[in-house]
Amino acid sequence: MGSGGREHALAWKLAQSKQCDELHAAPGNPGIAKIGRCHPVRAEDGEGLLGFCGEHEIDLVVIGPEAPLVAGLADQLRHAGVAVFGPSAAAARIEGSKTFAKEVMASAGVPTAERLSVARPPCVVKVDGLTGGKGVFVCRTQADLDEGLRSAAALGGPLVIEELLEGEELSLFAICDGQNVVPLAPAQDFKRLEDGDRGPNTGGMGSYSPVPGIGPAEVEELLETVHRPVLLELARRGTPFIGLLYAGLMLTDSGPRVLEFNCRFGDPETQSILPRLDADLLPTLAAAAAGDLGGDEIATADRASVTVVLVGADPLGRGDRGTPIEGVEEAVASGALVFHAGTAERSGQLLTNGRRILNVTALGADVAAARAAAYEGVRRISFAGMKYRTDIAAAAEARVG
Ligand code: AMP
Ligand code: GLY
């Protein structure tokens, strides 16, 4: 379910499974159409989706985006007997409401940024609801704060004010069956529009994995501190979380702090994480959906991966539509994976269709090699208004040496 780069990466990975006889996407995109069948059923159309699942005897639905999860699509399918990887509306509130997430963290003893009762710089202003990654304003100065409060008010909804945390950010995903967790490799994403982490927050301009200094021992400690307590708390409340629990973390000098939870695979981290997997992902998602992960583990290869997001004109607003895209096949021939994020196809011509247009991912023996290969792929692609960050994973490359 879904139509972005994350869903293309998921479809690409699941289609490789021996257990996958047929892959259907609703609504999918032109990239997914090359590996499965796309159907014009929208995420908001629960009834349509149910009929579709019956008609095609769908054995497992994997829901990509947060909005249908928060709206209860997983509940609707599950009640009708369809196996779903994705949380109930009640559990998806961990992403849908920042106030709810704070409450759960407080009960579960999970470290997070402290809530502030007055907005005074430095602080962070967050809109309490789904905003597609654009409802957070990091305010270091009074001018930032004035601007942040104005922009937040324009989005509407109650505000959460919290302390501004400093440190390295990390995304850690865990596949959950309501009780147990199977972690995926840690990743970092780049939310700011411009090189050097400048400019406004976007839905994500790139990602890479693994993250230097975050090995299996660090992952285990984070699961123990963050994911497992939250799962326990949600189960205790009678709303167990089945799906992908995404912790957005700040690694501060005084330990990890949760910035946010998401109730689904992250975009564009997924595009970097999945190509590194040695293991088949499908049986693990199916086991989680069935509520029984058992002792499942997911083997990840040593190689690194880097994803560069290509945006078009107006990447923060309405995006770009109908501009011809050239060079995707050449990028693939250079060894890169090209995931479609916002594209359309007309008479065999690929066109822009959204804010984030394509994701170019490459694997390599280390971050430096993956980075070079990803940008090599990027250079083969062109469309009017194309923009991308040139510094994705540059700092990690420098740290690894
Ligand atoms: P969120 O959607 O809550 O993850 O916030 C988006 C981005 O805003 C994060 O990836 C961080 O870069 C930044 N951010 C959110 N909360 C904080 C915080 N308390 N302190 C510093 N930066 C933050
Ligand atoms: N990578 C940020 C998100 O998926 O929300």
GROMACS .gro file of C-alpha atoms and ligand atoms in nm:
model
  429
    1MET     CA    1   0.000   0.000   0.000
    2GLY     CA    2   0.144   0.330  -0.108
    3SER     CA    3   0.313   0.502  -0.396
    4GLY     CA    4   0.648   0.643  -0.287
    5GLY     CA    5   1.015   0.549  -0.281
    6ARG     CA    6   0.973   0.359   0.045
    7GLU     CA    7   0.700   0.146  -0.110
    8HIS     CA    8   0.908   0.085  -0.422
    9ALA     CA    9   1.197  -0.033  -0.202
   10LEU     CA   10   0.963  -0.259  -0.005
   11ALA     CA   11   0.808  -0.400  -0.322
   12TRP     CA   12   1.153  -0.454  -0.473
   13LYS     CA   13   1.266  -0.648  -0.165
   14LEU     CA   14   0.945  -0.850  -0.118
   15ALA     CA   15   0.928  -0.944  -0.487
   16GLN     CA   16   1.262  -1.123  -0.446
   17SER     CA   17   1.120  -1.358  -0.185
   18LYS     CA   18   1.069  -1.724  -0.276
   19GLN     CA   19   0.744  -1.698  -0.086
   20CYS     CA   20   0.610  -1.419  -0.306
   21ASP     CA   21   0.395  -1.560  -0.587
   22GLU     CA   22   0.235  -1.234  -0.688
   23LEU     CA   23   0.302  -0.877  -0.590
   24HIS     CA   24   0.020  -0.625  -0.614
   25ALA     CA   25   0.044  -0.257  -0.530
   26ALA     CA   26  -0.228  -0.007  -0.449
   27PRO     CA   27  -0.181   0.240  -0.603
   28GLY     CA   28   0.194   0.180  -0.667
   29ASN     CA   29   0.402   0.383  -0.912
   30PRO     CA   30   0.577   0.335  -1.249
   31GLY     CA   31   0.881   0.179  -1.078
   32ILE     CA   32   0.671  -0.074  -0.888
   33ALA     CA   33   0.478  -0.149  -1.209
   34LYS     CA   34   0.796  -0.309  -1.344
   35ILE     CA   35   0.801  -0.572  -1.068
   36GLY     CA   36   0.434  -0.618  -0.981
   37ARG     CA   37   0.082  -0.519  -1.077
   38CYS     CA   38  -0.044  -0.175  -0.981
   39HIS     CA   39  -0.410  -0.106  -0.916
   40PRO     CA   40  -0.581   0.232  -0.891
   41VAL     CA   41  -0.706   0.183  -0.535
   42ARG     CA   42  -0.631   0.466  -0.296
   43ALA     CA   43  -0.524   0.426   0.067
   44GLU     CA   44  -0.829   0.623   0.182
   45ASP     CA   45  -1.059   0.374   0.014
   46GLY     CA   46  -1.082   0.098   0.277
   47GLU     CA   47  -1.385  -0.066   0.120
   48GLY     CA   48  -1.221  -0.071  -0.222
   49LEU     CA   49  -0.908  -0.221  -0.072
   50LEU     CA   50  -1.103  -0.493   0.105
   51GLY     CA   51  -1.277  -0.590  -0.216
   52PHE     CA   52  -0.944  -0.590  -0.393
   53CYS     CA   53  -0.786  -0.818  -0.129
   54GLY     CA   54  -1.072  -1.064  -0.169
   55GLU     CA   55  -1.061  -1.059  -0.545
   56HIS     CA   56  -0.685  -1.120  -0.566
   57GLU     CA   57  -0.666  -1.350  -0.261
   58ILE     CA   58  -0.406  -1.127  -0.096
   59ASP     CA   59  -0.221  -1.315   0.180
   60LEU     CA   60  -0.043  -1.020   0.337
   61VAL     CA   61  -0.090  -0.644   0.316
   62VAL     CA   62   0.206  -0.420   0.397
   63ILE     CA   63   0.095  -0.062   0.456
   64GLY     CA   64   0.358   0.201   0.372
   65PRO     CA   65   0.238   0.547   0.480
   66GLU     CA   66   0.125   0.672   0.820
   67ALA     CA   67  -0.202   0.845   0.727
   68PRO     CA   68  -0.403   0.528   0.647
   69LEU     CA   69  -0.261   0.359   0.959
   70VAL     CA   70  -0.362   0.648   1.183
   71ALA     CA   71  -0.703   0.645   1.012
   72GLY     CA   72  -0.754   0.275   1.097
   73LEU     CA   73  -0.695   0.093   0.769
   74ALA     CA   74  -0.512  -0.194   0.942
   75ASP     CA   75  -0.807  -0.245   1.179
   76GLN     CA   76  -1.051  -0.250   0.892
   77LEU     CA   77  -0.852  -0.513   0.701
   78ARG     CA   78  -0.779  -0.724   1.010
   79HIS     CA   79  -1.145  -0.731   1.114
   80ALA     CA   80  -1.221  -0.874   0.772
   81GLY     CA   81  -0.961  -1.148   0.823
   82VAL     CA   82  -0.681  -1.008   0.606
   83ALA     CA   83  -0.327  -1.039   0.748
   84VAL     CA   84  -0.168  -0.695   0.781
   85PHE     CA   85   0.177  -0.567   0.863
   86GLY     CA   86   0.093  -0.233   1.021
   87PRO     CA   87  -0.045  -0.114   1.354
   88SER     CA   88  -0.404  -0.051   1.460
   89ALA     CA   89  -0.522   0.310   1.477
   90ALA     CA   90  -0.491   0.295   1.855
   91ALA     CA   91  -0.124   0.190   1.838
   92ALA     CA   92  -0.047   0.422   1.545
   93ARG     CA   93  -0.125   0.717   1.775
   94ILE     CA   94   0.237   0.683   1.882
   95GLU     CA   95   0.304   0.875   1.558
   96GLY     CA   96  -0.033   1.045   1.513
   97SER     CA   97  -0.023   1.236   1.842
   98LYS     CA   98   0.293   1.377   1.995
   99THR     CA   99   0.108   1.424   2.325
  100PHE     CA  100   0.011   1.056   2.328
  101ALA     CA  101   0.369   0.956   2.245
  102LYS     CA  102   0.496   1.166   2.538
  103GLU     CA  103   0.243   1.001   2.771
  104VAL     CA  104   0.347   0.652   2.662
  105MET     CA  105   0.714   0.739   2.704
  106ALA     CA  106   0.652   0.882   3.051
  107SER     CA  107   0.469   0.565   3.162
  108ALA     CA  108   0.733   0.343   3.004
  109GLY     CA  109   1.029   0.539   3.142
  110VAL     CA  110   1.170   0.612   2.797
  111PRO     CA  111   1.405   0.912   2.777
  112THR     CA  112   1.282   1.196   2.558
  113ALA     CA  113   1.307   1.574   2.529
  114GLU     CA  114   1.147   1.750   2.823
  115ARG     CA  115   0.825   1.938   2.764
  116LEU     CA  116   0.845   2.309   2.838
  117SER     CA  117   0.556   2.514   2.965
  118VAL     CA  118   0.671   2.838   2.800
  119ALA     CA  119   0.810   2.890   2.452
  120ARG     CA  120   1.147   3.059   2.503
  121PRO     CA  121   1.455   3.004   2.284
  122PRO     CA  122   1.632   2.766   2.258
  123CYS     CA  123   1.340   2.529   2.216
  124VAL     CA  124   1.154   2.318   1.962
  125VAL     CA  125   0.796   2.385   1.855
  126LYS     CA  126   0.597   2.087   1.726
  127VAL     CA  127   0.251   2.070   1.580
  128ASP     CA  128   0.062   1.784   1.745
  129GLY     CA  129  -0.057   1.580   1.450
  130LEU     CA  130   0.049   1.440   1.112
  131THR     CA  131   0.224   1.709   0.907
  132GLY     CA  132   0.431   1.506   0.662
  133GLY     CA  133   0.755   1.596   0.843
  134LYS     CA  134   0.695   1.971   0.823
  135GLY     CA  135   0.548   2.045   1.165
  136VAL     CA  136   0.871   2.078   1.365
  137PHE     CA  137   1.052   2.409   1.417
  138VAL     CA  138   1.392   2.415   1.582
  139CYS     CA  139   1.426   2.759   1.739
  140ARG     CA  140   1.766   2.880   1.855
  141THR     CA  141   1.686   3.251   1.856
  142GLN     CA  142   1.385   3.468   1.929
  143ALA     CA  143   1.356   3.534   1.554
  144ASP     CA  144   1.345   3.156   1.488
  145LEU     CA  145   1.079   3.123   1.755
  146ASP     CA  146   0.860   3.403   1.616
  147GLU     CA  147   0.885   3.247   1.272
  148GLY     CA  148   0.831   2.893   1.409
  149LEU     CA  149   0.521   2.990   1.604
  150ARG     CA  150   0.381   3.168   1.299
  151SER     CA  151   0.442   2.869   1.070
  152ALA     CA  152   0.307   2.626   1.332
  153ALA     CA  153  -0.008   2.833   1.372
  154ALA     CA  154  -0.056   2.826   0.994
  155LEU     CA  155  -0.053   2.443   1.003
  156GLY     CA  156  -0.309   2.443   1.283
  157GLY     CA  157  -0.357   2.206   1.576
  158PRO     CA  158  -0.227   2.217   1.933
  159LEU     CA  159   0.145   2.279   1.991
  160VAL     CA  160   0.404   2.088   2.192
  161ILE     CA  161   0.706   2.289   2.310
  162GLU     CA  162   1.013   2.095   2.415
  163GLU     CA  163   1.379   2.137   2.502
  164LEU     CA  164   1.623   2.162   2.215
  165LEU     CA  165   1.853   1.861   2.214
  166GLU     CA  166   2.201   1.855   2.061
  167GLY     CA  167   2.378   1.552   1.920
  168GLU     CA  168   2.386   1.302   1.639
  169GLU     CA  169   2.052   1.181   1.501
  170LEU     CA  170   1.975   0.815   1.441
  171SER     CA  171   1.682   0.621   1.300
  172LEU     CA  172   1.635   0.275   1.448
  173PHE     CA  173   1.357   0.056   1.307
  174ALA     CA  174   1.222  -0.256   1.474
  175ILE     CA  175   0.977  -0.507   1.330
  176CYS     CA  176   0.725  -0.579   1.607
  177ASP     CA  177   0.466  -0.851   1.664
  178GLY     CA  178   0.305  -0.685   1.965
  179GLN     CA  179   0.565  -0.820   2.210
  180ASN     CA  180   0.892  -0.902   2.038
  181VAL     CA  181   1.125  -0.690   1.827
  182VAL     CA  182   1.355  -0.765   1.536
  183PRO     CA  183   1.581  -0.467   1.464
  184LEU     CA  184   1.686  -0.348   1.121
  185ALA     CA  185   2.021  -0.182   1.059
  186PRO     CA  186   2.056   0.171   1.199
  187ALA     CA  187   2.041   0.455   0.950
  188GLN     CA  188   2.060   0.831   0.933
  189ASP     CA  189   1.848   1.056   0.722
  190PHE     CA  190   1.900   1.413   0.608
  191LYS     CA  191   1.589   1.621   0.661
  192ARG     CA  192   1.709   1.968   0.568
  193LEU     CA  193   1.673   2.084   0.211
  194GLU     CA  194   2.021   2.230   0.161
  195ASP     CA  195   2.379   2.108   0.192
  196GLY     CA  196   2.532   2.152   0.537
  197ASP     CA  197   2.194   2.083   0.702
  198ARG     CA  198   2.069   2.427   0.613
  199GLY     CA  199   1.726   2.531   0.495
  200PRO     CA  200   1.384   2.406   0.602
  201ASN     CA  201   1.295   2.050   0.703
  202THR     CA  202   1.167   1.830   0.420
  203GLY     CA  203   1.033   1.477   0.401
  204GLY     CA  204   1.398   1.367   0.363
  205MET     CA  205   1.679   1.439   0.117
  206GLY     CA  206   1.890   1.126   0.161
  207SER     CA  207   2.001   0.850   0.393
  208TYR     CA  208   2.274   0.600   0.459
  209SER     CA  209   2.342   0.285   0.659
  210PRO     CA  210   2.526   0.161   0.867
  211VAL     CA  211   2.603   0.448   1.104
  212PRO     CA  212   2.960   0.466   1.238
  213GLY     CA  213   2.981   0.374   1.606
  214ILE     CA  214   2.639   0.207   1.620
  215GLY     CA  215   2.706  -0.167   1.619
  216PRO     CA  216   2.503  -0.462   1.749
  217ALA     CA  217   2.575  -0.383   2.116
  218GLU     CA  218   2.455  -0.022   2.079
  219VAL     CA  219   2.145  -0.139   1.890
  220GLU     CA  220   2.062  -0.389   2.164
  221GLU     CA  221   2.096  -0.118   2.428
  222LEU     CA  222   1.865   0.113   2.235
  223LEU     CA  223   1.605  -0.162   2.190
  224GLU     CA  224   1.617  -0.227   2.563
  225THR     CA  225   1.589   0.143   2.649
  226VAL     CA  226   1.335   0.250   2.389
  227HIS     CA  227   1.150  -0.004   2.174
  228ARG     CA  228   1.081  -0.284   2.424
  229PRO     CA  229   0.947  -0.059   2.702
  230VAL     CA  230   0.716   0.116   2.452
  231LEU     CA  231   0.588  -0.218   2.319
  232LEU     CA  232   0.523  -0.338   2.673
  233GLU     CA  233   0.338  -0.018   2.759
  234LEU     CA  234   0.121  -0.031   2.445
  235ALA     CA  235   0.040  -0.398   2.512
  236ARG     CA  236  -0.043  -0.314   2.875
  237ARG     CA  237  -0.289  -0.053   2.750
  238GLY     CA  238  -0.459  -0.319   2.537
  239THR     CA  239  -0.330  -0.174   2.211
  240PRO     CA  240  -0.034  -0.393   2.108
  241PHE     CA  241   0.185  -0.257   1.829
  242ILE     CA  242   0.216  -0.485   1.527
  243GLY     CA  243   0.424  -0.334   1.252
  244LEU     CA  244   0.735  -0.123   1.219
  245LEU     CA  245   0.822   0.089   1.519
  246TYR     CA  246   1.055   0.367   1.407
  247ALA     CA  247   1.242   0.555   1.678
  248GLY     CA  248   1.390   0.887   1.574
  249LEU     CA  249   1.666   0.941   1.828
  250MET     CA  250   1.908   1.211   1.932
  251LEU     CA  251   2.229   1.069   2.075
  252THR     CA  252   2.311   1.337   2.330
  253ASP     CA  253   2.608   1.360   2.566
  254SER     CA  254   2.382   1.236   2.843
  255GLY     CA  255   2.246   0.939   2.648
  256PRO     CA  256   1.986   0.870   2.380
  257ARG     CA  257   1.661   1.071   2.372
  258VAL     CA  258   1.359   0.996   2.156
  259LEU     CA  259   1.269   1.282   1.918
  260GLU     CA  260   0.969   1.106   1.772
  261PHE     CA  261   0.814   0.772   1.695
  262ASN     CA  262   0.679   0.674   1.359
  263CYS     CA  263   0.445   0.382   1.309
  264ARG     CA  264   0.583   0.271   0.970
  265PHE     CA  265   0.900   0.233   0.767
  266GLY     CA  266   1.093   0.559   0.732
  267ASP     CA  267   1.141   0.729   0.403
  268PRO     CA  268   1.418   0.753   0.271
  269GLU     CA  269   1.598   0.532   0.529
  270THR     CA  270   1.415   0.221   0.403
  271GLN     CA  271   1.570   0.270   0.059
  272SER     CA  272   1.918   0.241   0.220
  273ILE     CA  273   1.836  -0.031   0.473
  274LEU     CA  274   1.658  -0.292   0.261
  275PRO     CA  275   1.924  -0.333  -0.011
  276ARG     CA  276   2.174  -0.425   0.262
  277LEU     CA  277   1.967  -0.721   0.384
  278ASP     CA  278   2.094  -1.070   0.311
  279ALA     CA  279   1.778  -1.218   0.452
  280ASP     CA  280   1.433  -1.257   0.302
  281LEU     CA  281   1.210  -0.990   0.457
  282LEU     CA  282   0.873  -1.141   0.369
  283PRO     CA  283   0.861  -1.429   0.622
  284THR     CA  284   0.952  -1.189   0.903
  285LEU     CA  285   0.680  -0.938   0.811
  286ALA     CA  286   0.431  -1.224   0.780
  287ALA     CA  287   0.535  -1.366   1.119
  288ALA     CA  288   0.497  -1.024   1.281
  289ALA     CA  289   0.154  -0.981   1.122
  290ALA     CA  290   0.056  -1.320   1.266
  291GLY     CA  291   0.171  -1.204   1.611
  292ASP     CA  292   0.457  -1.451   1.634
  293LEU     CA  293   0.808  -1.338   1.546
  294GLY     CA  294   0.956  -1.619   1.752
  295GLY     CA  295   1.332  -1.598   1.739
  296ASP     CA  296   1.346  -1.435   1.397
  297GLU     CA  297   1.650  -1.229   1.311
  298ILE     CA  298   1.736  -1.036   1.000
  299ALA     CA  299   2.087  -1.074   0.866
  300THR     CA  300   2.239  -0.757   0.725
  301ALA     CA  301   2.550  -0.758   0.510
  302ASP     CA  302   2.863  -0.563   0.602
  303ARG     CA  303   2.835  -0.348   0.291
  304ALA     CA  304   2.715   0.008   0.321
  305SER     CA  305   2.450   0.191   0.128
  306VAL     CA  306   2.371   0.552   0.045
  307THR     CA  307   2.050   0.702  -0.095
  308VAL     CA  308   2.029   1.042  -0.263
  309VAL     CA  309   1.684   1.197  -0.311
  310LEU     CA  310   1.620   1.392  -0.630
  311VAL     CA  311   1.358   1.662  -0.589
  312GLY     CA  312   1.200   1.878  -0.855
  313ALA     CA  313   1.079   2.235  -0.871
  314ASP     CA  314   0.886   2.352  -0.563
  315PRO     CA  315   1.005   2.069  -0.334
  316LEU     CA  316   0.838   2.217  -0.027
  317GLY     CA  317   0.514   2.320  -0.189
  318ARG     CA  318   0.308   2.153  -0.452
  319GLY     CA  319   0.597   1.976  -0.621
  320ASP     CA  320   0.638   1.941  -0.995
  321ARG     CA  321   0.429   1.756  -1.248
  322GLY     CA  322   0.474   1.651  -1.607
  323THR     CA  323   0.844   1.733  -1.658
  324PRO     CA  324   1.021   1.462  -1.865
  325ILE     CA  325   1.288   1.261  -1.682
  326GLU     CA  326   1.588   1.118  -1.866
  327GLY     CA  327   1.866   0.877  -1.774
  328VAL     CA  328   1.706   0.633  -1.528
  329GLU     CA  329   1.816   0.330  -1.731
  330GLU     CA  330   2.168   0.470  -1.756
  331ALA     CA  331   2.177   0.514  -1.378
  332VAL     CA  332   2.065   0.154  -1.330
  333ALA     CA  333   2.327   0.039  -1.583
  334SER     CA  334   2.590   0.220  -1.373
  335GLY     CA  335   2.501  -0.015  -1.086
  336ALA     CA  336   2.263   0.204  -0.886
  337LEU     CA  337   1.911   0.119  -0.774
  338VAL     CA  338   1.658   0.382  -0.873
  339PHE     CA  339   1.344   0.392  -0.663
  340HIS     CA  340   1.053   0.597  -0.790
  341ALA     CA  341   0.916   0.840  -0.533
  342GLY     CA  342   0.701   1.081  -0.733
  343THR     CA  343   0.679   0.981  -1.098
  344ALA     CA  344   0.418   0.915  -1.362
  345GLU     CA  345   0.445   0.756  -1.704
  346ARG     CA  346   0.273   0.874  -2.020
  347SER     CA  347   0.325   0.702  -2.358
  348GLY     CA  348   0.641   0.540  -2.228
  349GLN     CA  349   0.790   0.872  -2.112
  350LEU     CA  350   0.874   0.903  -1.744
  351LEU     CA  351   0.754   1.230  -1.590
  352THR     CA  352   0.788   1.410  -1.259
  353ASN     CA  353   0.485   1.378  -1.032
  354GLY     CA  354   0.540   1.512  -0.682
  355ARG     CA  355   0.794   1.668  -0.450
  356ARG     CA  356   1.047   1.389  -0.411
  357ILE     CA  357   1.086   1.244  -0.759
  358LEU     CA  358   1.349   0.966  -0.753
  359ASN     CA  359   1.574   0.800  -0.497
  360VAL     CA  360   1.912   0.680  -0.616
  361THR     CA  361   2.061   0.411  -0.391
  362ALA     CA  362   2.395   0.235  -0.421
  363LEU     CA  363   2.576  -0.029  -0.223
  364GLY     CA  364   2.949  -0.037  -0.163
  365ALA     CA  365   3.214  -0.204   0.049
  366ASP     CA  366   3.209   0.103   0.274
  367VAL     CA  367   3.025   0.436   0.297
  368ALA     CA  368   3.279   0.605   0.069
  369ALA     CA  369   3.228   0.348  -0.208
  370ALA     CA  370   2.851   0.351  -0.171
  371ARG     CA  371   2.847   0.729  -0.177
  372ALA     CA  372   3.060   0.750  -0.490
  373ALA     CA  373   2.839   0.494  -0.665
  374ALA     CA  374   2.516   0.669  -0.565
  375TYR     CA  375   2.635   1.005  -0.699
  376GLU     CA  376   2.762   0.832  -1.012
  377GLY     CA  377   2.404   0.713  -1.066
  378VAL     CA  378   2.265   1.059  -0.989
  379ARG     CA  379   2.484   1.216  -1.259
  380ARG     CA  380   2.317   1.001  -1.528
  381ILE     CA  381   1.971   1.136  -1.446
  382SER     CA  382   1.836   1.472  -1.553
  383PHE     CA  383   1.512   1.667  -1.557
  384ALA     CA  384   1.435   2.038  -1.557
  385GLY     CA  385   1.440   2.174  -1.201
  386MET     CA  386   1.619   1.866  -1.058
  387LYS     CA  387   1.792   1.935  -0.726
  388TYR     CA  388   1.970   1.719  -0.472
  389ARG     CA  389   2.205   1.749  -0.179
  390THR     CA  390   2.570   1.682  -0.257
  391ASP     CA  391   2.672   1.601   0.102
  392ILE     CA  392   2.465   1.291   0.184
  393ALA     CA  393   2.680   1.065   0.409
  394ALA     CA  394   2.982   1.293   0.359
  395ALA     CA  395   3.037   1.336   0.733
  396ALA     CA  396   3.009   0.959   0.789
  397GLU     CA  397   3.263   0.900   0.515
  398ALA     CA  398   3.499   1.143   0.684
  399ARG     CA  399   3.451   0.974   1.022
  400VAL     CA  400   3.513   0.624   0.891
  401GLY     CA  401   3.821   0.759   0.712
  402AMP     P1  402   1.045   1.497   1.431
  402AMP     O1  403   0.947   1.503   1.317
  402AMP     O2  404   0.985   1.512   1.566
  402AMP     O3  405   1.147   1.388   1.419
  402AMP     O4  406   1.137   1.626   1.407
  402AMP     C1  407   1.198   1.652   1.284
  402AMP     C2  408   1.339   1.695   1.307
  402AMP     O5  409   1.343   1.808   1.393
  402AMP     C3  410   1.424   1.590   1.377
  402AMP     O6  411   1.476   1.498   1.289
  402AMP     C4  412   1.530   1.678   1.439
  402AMP     O7  413   1.628   1.715   1.343
  402AMP     C5  414   1.455   1.800   1.479
  402AMP     N1  415   1.409   1.790   1.620
  402AMP     C6  416   1.291   1.740   1.665
  402AMP     N2  417   1.284   1.748   1.799
  402AMP     C7  418   1.399   1.803   1.841
  402AMP     C8  419   1.453   1.837   1.970
  402AMP     N3  420   1.384   1.819   2.082
  402AMP     N4  421   1.576   1.892   1.974
  402AMP     C9  422   1.645   1.914   1.860
  402AMP     N5  423   1.602   1.884   1.736
  402AMP    C10  424   1.480   1.830   1.725
  403GLY     N1  425   1.273   0.980   0.741
  403GLY     C1  426   1.173   1.045   0.812
  403GLY     C2  427   1.042   0.982   0.808
  403GLY     O1  428   1.021   0.882   0.743
  403GLY     O2  429   0.952   1.032   0.874
   0.00000   0.00000   0.00000
